[in-house]
mmCIF file of C-alpha atoms and ligand atoms in Angstrom:
data_model
loop_
_atom_site.group_PDB
_atom_site.id
_atom_site.type_symbol
_atom_site.label_atom_id
_atom_site.label_comp_id
_atom_site.label_asym_id
_atom_site.label_seq_id
_atom_site.Cartn_x
_atom_site.Cartn_y
_atom_site.Cartn_z
ATOM 1 C CA UNK Q 10 12.161 -10.662 -3.845
ATOM 2 C CA UNK Q 11 13.184 -8.440 -1.638
ATOM 3 C CA UNK Q 12 11.704 -5.948 -3.495
ATOM 4 C CA UNK Q 13 8.308 -7.537 -3.282
ATOM 5 C CA UNK Q 14 8.762 -6.999 0.598
ATOM 6 C CA UNK Q 15 7.064 -3.771 0.057
ATOM 7 C CA UNK Q 16 4.231 -5.010 -1.870
ATOM 8 C CA UNK Q 17 3.815 -7.716 1.220
ATOM 9 C CA UNK Q 18 4.271 -4.922 4.162
ATOM 10 C CA UNK Q 19 1.032 -3.611 2.537
ATOM 11 C CA UNK Q 20 -1.019 -6.656 2.096
ATOM 12 C CA UNK Q 21 -0.333 -7.605 5.154
ATOM 13 C CA UNK Q 22 -1.751 -4.223 6.619
ATOM 14 C CA UNK Q 23 -4.692 -4.314 4.638
ATOM 15 C CA UNK Q 24 -5.006 -8.061 5.903
ATOM 16 C CA UNK Q 25 -4.376 -6.577 9.863
ATOM 17 C CA UNK Q 26 -7.422 -4.433 9.097
ATOM 18 C CA UNK Q 27 -9.577 -7.167 7.604
ATOM 19 C CA UNK Q 28 -8.777 -9.446 10.605
ATOM 20 C CA UNK Q 29 -9.595 -6.866 12.632
ATOM 21 C CA UNK Q 30 -12.985 -6.184 11.454
ATOM 22 C CA UNK Q 31 -13.844 -9.861 11.346
ATOM 23 C CA UNK Q 32 -13.134 -10.576 14.664
ATOM 24 C CA UNK Q 33 -15.250 -7.174 15.397
ATOM 25 C CA UNK Q 34 -18.239 -9.191 12.836
ATOM 26 C CA UNK Q 35 -17.520 -11.980 15.268
ATOM 27 C CA UNK Q 36 -18.733 -10.663 18.177
ATOM 28 C CA UNK Q 37 -22.194 -9.831 17.003
ATOM 29 C CA UNK Q 38 -23.854 -13.724 17.298
ATOM 30 C CA UNK Q 39 -22.741 -13.370 20.702
ATOM 31 C CA UNK Q 40 -23.919 -9.929 21.386
ATOM 32 C CA UNK Q 41 -27.464 -10.780 19.551
ATOM 33 C CA UNK Q 42 -27.806 -14.195 21.788
ATOM 34 C CA UNK Q 43 -26.688 -11.966 25.193
ATOM 35 C CA UNK Q 44 -29.535 -9.405 23.834
ATOM 36 C CA UNK Q 45 -31.906 -12.296 23.285
ATOM 37 C CA UNK Q 46 -31.481 -14.040 26.935
ATOM 38 C CA UNK Q 47 -32.443 -10.591 28.340
ATOM 39 C CA UNK Q 48 -35.195 -9.953 26.814
ATOM 40 C CA UNK Q 49 -35.947 -14.029 27.663
ATOM 41 C CA UNK Q 50 -35.600 -12.776 31.645
ATOM 42 C CA UNK Q 51 -38.573 -10.315 30.786
ATOM 43 C CA UNK Q 52 -40.673 -12.677 29.478
ATOM 44 C CA UNK Q 53 -40.260 -15.239 31.797
ATOM 45 C CA UNK Q 54 -41.353 -12.424 34.505
ATOM 46 C CA UNK Q 55 -44.874 -12.187 32.252
ATOM 47 C CA UNK Q 56 -45.436 -15.592 32.024
ATOM 48 C CA UNK Q 57 -45.046 -16.128 36.027
ATOM 49 C CA UNK Q 58 -47.062 -13.073 36.362
ATOM 50 C CA UNK Q 59 -49.800 -14.984 33.583
ATOM 51 C CA UNK Q 60 -49.395 -18.370 36.134
ATOM 52 C CA UNK Q 61 -50.200 -16.970 39.026
ATOM 53 C CA UNK Q 62 -54.024 -15.258 38.068
ATOM 54 C CA UNK Q 63 -54.087 -18.681 36.439
ATOM 55 C CA UNK Q 64 -53.789 -20.372 40.317
ATOM 56 C CA UNK Q 65 -55.829 -17.819 41.944
ATOM 57 C CA UNK Q 66 -58.303 -18.297 39.531
ATOM 58 C CA UNK Q 67 -58.436 -22.161 40.132
ATOM 59 C CA UNK Q 68 -58.538 -21.882 43.649
ATOM 60 C CA UNK Q 69 -61.273 -18.989 43.309
ATOM 61 C CA UNK Q 70 -63.129 -21.490 41.077
ATOM 62 C CA UNK Q 71 -62.360 -23.996 44.424
ATOM 63 C CA UNK Q 72 -64.176 -21.564 47.266
ATOM 64 C CA UNK Q 73 -67.339 -20.844 45.199
ATOM 65 C CA UNK Q 74 -67.658 -24.859 44.817
ATOM 66 C CA UNK Q 75 -67.661 -24.553 48.765
ATOM 67 C CA UNK Q 76 -69.208 -21.610 48.775
ATOM 68 C CA UNK Q 77 -72.300 -23.589 46.655
ATOM 69 C CA UNK Q 78 -72.224 -26.563 48.823
ATOM 70 C CA UNK Q 79 -72.959 -24.761 51.945
ATOM 71 C CA UNK Q 80 -75.480 -22.448 50.631
ATOM 72 C CA UNK Q 81 -77.221 -25.783 49.457
ATOM 73 C CA UNK Q 82 -76.866 -27.078 53.131
ATOM 74 C CA UNK Q 83 -78.253 -23.763 53.998
ATOM 75 C CA UNK Q 84 -81.449 -23.457 51.970
ATOM 76 C CA UNK Q 85 -82.044 -27.196 52.786
ATOM 77 C CA UNK Q 86 -82.001 -26.517 56.831
ATOM 78 C CA UNK Q 87 -84.173 -23.354 56.146
ATOM 79 C CA UNK Q 88 -86.890 -25.513 54.241
ATOM 80 C CA UNK Q 89 -86.248 -27.930 57.401
ATOM 81 C CA UNK Q 90 -87.699 -25.179 59.575
ATOM 82 C CA UNK Q 91 -91.197 -25.872 58.910
ATOM 83 C CA UNK Q 92 -91.319 -29.051 59.410
ATOM 84 C CA UNK Q 93 -89.687 -29.166 63.379
ATOM 85 C CA UNK Q 94 -92.224 -29.955 65.822
ATOM 86 C CA UNK Q 95 -90.127 -30.092 69.008
ATOM 87 C CA UNK Q 96 -88.194 -26.999 70.483
ATOM 88 C CA UNK Q 97 -85.265 -29.408 70.790
ATOM 89 C CA UNK Q 98 -85.407 -30.450 66.675
ATOM 90 C CA UNK Q 99 -85.770 -26.229 66.502
ATOM 91 C CA UNK Q 100 -83.026 -25.688 68.657
ATOM 92 C CA UNK Q 101 -80.211 -28.563 66.927
ATOM 93 C CA UNK Q 102 -81.756 -26.931 63.652
ATOM 94 C CA UNK Q 103 -80.794 -23.556 64.567
ATOM 95 C CA UNK Q 104 -77.297 -24.614 65.593
ATOM 96 C CA UNK Q 105 -76.495 -26.188 62.518
ATOM 97 C CA UNK Q 106 -78.016 -22.781 60.355
ATOM 98 C CA UNK Q 107 -75.408 -20.830 62.989
ATOM 99 C CA UNK Q 108 -72.565 -23.270 61.853
ATOM 100 C CA UNK Q 109 -72.922 -23.183 58.235
ATOM 101 C CA UNK Q 110 -73.685 -19.284 58.719
ATOM 102 C CA UNK Q 111 -70.508 -19.270 59.881
ATOM 103 C CA UNK Q 112 -68.814 -21.509 57.111
ATOM 104 C CA UNK Q 113 -70.122 -19.340 54.743
ATOM 105 C CA UNK Q 114 -68.814 -15.988 56.037
ATOM 106 C CA UNK Q 115 -65.247 -17.639 56.560
ATOM 107 C CA UNK Q 116 -65.785 -18.783 52.819
ATOM 108 C CA UNK Q 117 -66.723 -15.114 51.686
ATOM 109 C CA UNK Q 118 -63.958 -14.086 53.512
ATOM 110 C CA UNK Q 119 -61.322 -16.457 51.597
ATOM 111 C CA UNK Q 120 -62.989 -15.267 47.944
ATOM 112 C CA UNK Q 121 -62.824 -11.714 49.001
ATOM 113 C CA UNK Q 122 -59.181 -12.366 49.907
ATOM 114 C CA UNK Q 123 -58.523 -13.993 46.198
ATOM 115 C CA UNK Q 124 -60.546 -11.351 44.708
ATOM 116 C CA UNK Q 125 -57.941 -8.753 46.269
ATOM 117 C CA UNK Q 126 -55.094 -10.935 45.494
ATOM 118 C CA UNK Q 127 -56.676 -11.159 42.177
ATOM 119 C CA UNK Q 128 -56.754 -7.421 41.438
ATOM 120 C CA UNK Q 129 -52.922 -6.724 42.409
ATOM 121 C CA UNK Q 130 -51.691 -9.514 40.550
ATOM 122 C CA UNK Q 131 -53.390 -8.381 37.501
ATOM 123 C CA UNK Q 132 -51.970 -4.830 38.384
ATOM 124 C CA UNK Q 133 -48.739 -6.580 38.277
ATOM 125 C CA UNK Q 134 -49.145 -7.953 35.064
ATOM 126 C CA UNK Q 135 -50.118 -5.027 33.041
ATOM 127 C CA UNK Q 136 -46.602 -3.671 34.474
ATOM 128 C CA UNK Q 137 -44.833 -6.790 33.294
ATOM 129 C CA UNK Q 138 -46.941 -6.453 29.822
ATOM 130 C CA UNK Q 139 -45.623 -2.524 29.506
ATOM 131 C CA UNK Q 140 -42.025 -3.586 30.981
ATOM 132 C CA UNK Q 141 -41.667 -6.519 28.405
ATOM 133 C CA UNK Q 142 -42.996 -4.225 25.305
ATOM 134 C CA UNK Q 143 -40.567 -1.606 26.201
ATOM 135 C CA UNK Q 144 -37.818 -4.549 26.552
ATOM 136 C CA UNK Q 145 -39.108 -5.552 23.305
ATOM 137 C CA UNK Q 146 -38.254 -2.303 21.059
ATOM 138 C CA UNK Q 147 -35.095 -1.502 22.549
ATOM 139 C CA UNK Q 148 -34.264 -5.162 21.683
ATOM 140 C CA UNK Q 149 -35.285 -4.901 17.953
ATOM 141 C CA UNK Q 150 -33.456 -1.446 18.006
ATOM 142 C CA UNK Q 151 -30.309 -2.813 19.363
ATOM 143 C CA UNK Q 152 -30.680 -6.181 16.850
ATOM 144 C CA UNK Q 153 -31.164 -4.131 14.053
ATOM 145 C CA UNK Q 154 -27.679 -1.266 15.460
ATOM 146 C CA UNK Q 155 -25.811 -4.928 15.038
ATOM 147 C CA UNK Q 156 -27.016 -5.765 11.450
ATOM 148 C CA UNK Q 157 -26.526 -2.972 10.482
ATOM 149 C CA UNK Q 158 -23.062 -3.066 11.563
ATOM 150 C CA UNK Q 159 -22.370 -6.105 10.238
ATOM 151 C CA UNK Q 160 -23.463 -4.648 6.885
ATOM 152 C CA UNK Q 161 -21.192 -1.411 7.102
ATOM 153 C CA UNK Q 162 -18.345 -4.048 8.663
ATOM 154 C CA UNK Q 163 -19.092 -6.883 5.550
ATOM 155 C CA UNK Q 164 -19.257 -3.385 3.155
ATOM 156 C CA UNK Q 165 -15.163 -2.668 4.531
ATOM 157 C CA UNK Q 166 -14.056 -5.962 4.176
ATOM 158 C CA UNK Q 167 -14.943 -6.267 0.265
ATOM 159 C CA UNK Q 168 -13.501 -2.848 0.137
ATOM 160 C CA UNK Q 169 -10.062 -3.898 2.038
ATOM 161 C CA UNK Q 170 -10.166 -7.086 -0.209
ATOM 162 C CA UNK Q 171 -10.096 -5.044 -3.305
ATOM 163 C CA UNK Q 172 -7.553 -3.250 -2.410
ATOM 164 C CA UNK Q 173 -5.288 -6.550 -1.927
ATOM 165 C CA UNK Q 174 -5.347 -7.048 -6.153
ATOM 166 C CA UNK Q 175 -2.891 -4.189 -7.022
ATOM 167 C CA UNK Q 176 -0.029 -6.067 -4.586
ATOM 168 C CA UNK Q 177 -0.692 -9.084 -4.660
ATOM 169 C CA UNK Q 178 0.058 -8.660 -8.289
ATOM 170 C CA UNK Q 179 3.065 -7.900 -7.660
ATOM 171 C CA UNK Q 180 4.115 -11.178 -5.722
ATOM 172 C CA UNK Q 181 4.969 -14.300 -6.993
ATOM 173 C CA UNK Q 182 3.551 -17.100 -6.349
ATOM 174 C CA UNK Q 183 5.778 -18.892 -4.161
ATOM 175 C CA UNK Q 184 6.169 -15.699 -1.789
ATOM 176 C CA UNK Q 185 2.500 -15.738 -1.612
ATOM 177 C CA UNK Q 186 1.556 -19.049 -0.848
ATOM 178 C CA UNK Q 187 4.933 -18.579 1.888
ATOM 179 C CA UNK Q 188 2.770 -15.633 3.088
ATOM 180 C CA UNK Q 189 -0.421 -18.204 3.106
ATOM 181 C CA UNK Q 190 0.725 -20.257 4.931
ATOM 182 C CA UNK Q 191 1.975 -18.339 7.337
ATOM 183 C CA UNK Q 192 -1.407 -17.176 8.410
ATOM 184 C CA UNK Q 193 -2.806 -20.517 8.381
ATOM 185 C CA UNK Q 194 -0.697 -22.313 10.842
ATOM 186 C CA UNK Q 195 0.519 -19.125 12.854
ATOM 187 C CA UNK Q 196 -2.780 -16.296 12.210
ATOM 188 C CA UNK Q 197 -0.057 -13.544 12.325
ATOM 189 C CA UNK Q 198 2.090 -12.146 9.203
ATOM 190 C CA UNK Q 199 4.939 -13.017 7.686
ATOM 191 C CA UNK Q 200 7.326 -10.267 7.493
ATOM 192 C CA UNK Q 201 8.739 -8.627 10.536
ATOM 193 C CA UNK Q 202 10.349 -5.166 10.276
ATOM 194 C CA UNK Q 203 13.537 -4.786 12.298
ATOM 195 C CA UNK Q 204 13.236 -2.523 15.203
ATOM 196 C CA UNK Q 205 16.212 -1.507 16.693
ATOM 197 C CA UNK Q 206 18.319 -4.830 17.109
ATOM 198 C CA UNK Q 207 15.132 -6.749 17.661
ATOM 199 C CA UNK Q 208 13.073 -9.045 15.328
ATOM 200 C CA UNK Q 209 9.002 -6.812 14.903
ATOM 201 C CA UNK Q 210 7.709 -9.892 14.986
ATOM 202 C CA UNK Q 211 9.175 -11.797 18.620
ATOM 203 C CA UNK Q 212 10.855 -8.886 20.164
ATOM 204 C CA UNK Q 213 13.994 -11.050 20.477
ATOM 205 C CA UNK Q 214 17.658 -9.223 19.566
ATOM 206 C CA UNK Q 215 18.772 -10.168 16.144
ATOM 207 C CA UNK Q 216 22.619 -10.565 15.434
ATOM 208 C CA UNK Q 217 24.475 -7.543 14.169
ATOM 209 C CA UNK Q 218 25.773 -9.449 10.912
ATOM 210 C CA UNK Q 219 22.142 -10.637 9.869
ATOM 211 C CA UNK Q 220 20.706 -7.124 10.319
ATOM 212 C CA UNK Q 221 23.484 -6.042 7.860
ATOM 213 C CA UNK Q 222 22.861 -8.277 5.632
ATOM 214 C CA UNK Q 223 18.914 -7.358 5.699
ATOM 215 C CA UNK Q 224 20.429 -4.304 5.050
ATOM 216 C CA UNK Q 225 21.912 -4.995 1.700
ATOM 217 C CA UNK Q 226 18.000 -6.073 0.459
ATOM 218 C CA UNK Q 227 18.724 -8.489 -1.533
ATOM 219 C CA UNK Q 228 18.266 -11.980 -0.028
ATOM 220 C CA UNK Q 229 15.083 -12.664 1.988
ATOM 221 C CA UNK Q 230 16.548 -13.218 5.647
ATOM 222 C CA UNK Q 231 14.668 -14.800 8.701
ATOM 223 C CA UNK Q 232 14.680 -14.701 11.924
ATOM 224 C CA UNK Q 233 16.067 -17.366 13.869
ATOM 225 C CA UNK Q 234 14.014 -17.129 16.494
ATOM 226 C CA UNK Q 235 10.657 -17.243 14.916
ATOM 227 C CA UNK Q 236 11.252 -17.665 11.331
ATOM 228 C CA UNK Q 237 9.271 -14.670 9.708
ATOM 229 C CA UNK Q 238 10.775 -13.304 7.039
ATOM 230 C CA UNK Q 239 12.898 -9.452 8.175
ATOM 231 C CA UNK Q 240 12.754 -6.262 6.235
ATOM 232 C CA UNK Q 241 15.380 -3.320 6.957
ATOM 233 C CA UNK Q 242 12.603 -0.034 6.331
ATOM 234 C CA UNK Q 243 14.404 3.058 6.355
ATOM 235 C CA UNK Q 244 14.547 6.084 8.215
ATOM 236 C CA UNK Q 245 13.407 8.209 5.647
ATOM 237 C CA UNK Q 246 12.241 11.255 7.582
ATOM 238 C CA UNK Q 247 14.712 12.335 10.305
ATOM 239 C CA UNK Q 248 17.801 12.812 7.759
ATOM 240 C CA UNK Q 249 15.314 14.718 5.765
ATOM 241 C CA UNK Q 250 14.862 16.950 8.826
ATOM 242 C CA UNK Q 251 18.840 16.986 9.829
ATOM 243 C CA UNK Q 252 18.842 18.337 6.561
ATOM 244 C CA UNK Q 253 16.783 21.057 7.127
ATOM 245 C CA UNK Q 254 18.002 22.536 10.118
HETATM 246 ZN ZN1 ZN U 6 11.706 -12.949 15.200
#
């Protein structure tokens, strides 16, 4: 069964790549959500400006009504001028008229202030609209990029998944089940390469006797600490280099 470990190691490499791709893919929804939230902020700024304009228009209508009331009063007083008989009545009426005139000019000042405020806010609204349009274009572009990236990742995952098949056919169902079970329960990989004196999975030192047994490449041996199947990788390159020199 030890000879199947070569295939299992290759399978691990492929699955490692698939895992990396899936992790990258899993980031996509959060990235998209962040972009949506960013765009929403700009939309809110736009909504606030629209609301402000509504408020100003509402105030404007109130002041217009006040002006109409004062103007009606003015018309009434002016009409009374013809029926005034005494100087005292005349003086009293003129006093009323001058009071109304004062009020009218105050109301008109308020209306002018509101008109200026409206102009300013309309300019701000236009800016907010343009800003939102720009942000929406940026959002759409980035969204398309994310969708494209996910498509690319899916293709790569499909390619790697195909690459698994030749190795799976060389691994016995028993070992394959063990491998799958390990992945499900622990999330990592079942086979660990011995690195010097340590297990490549948990990095704890292995007894020399265990290493010797693994080097015989006959039975499957596991790390006492983490339970991974141990694999001895021959250093092929080093001896060759030594021969050449
Ligand atoms: Zn270990």
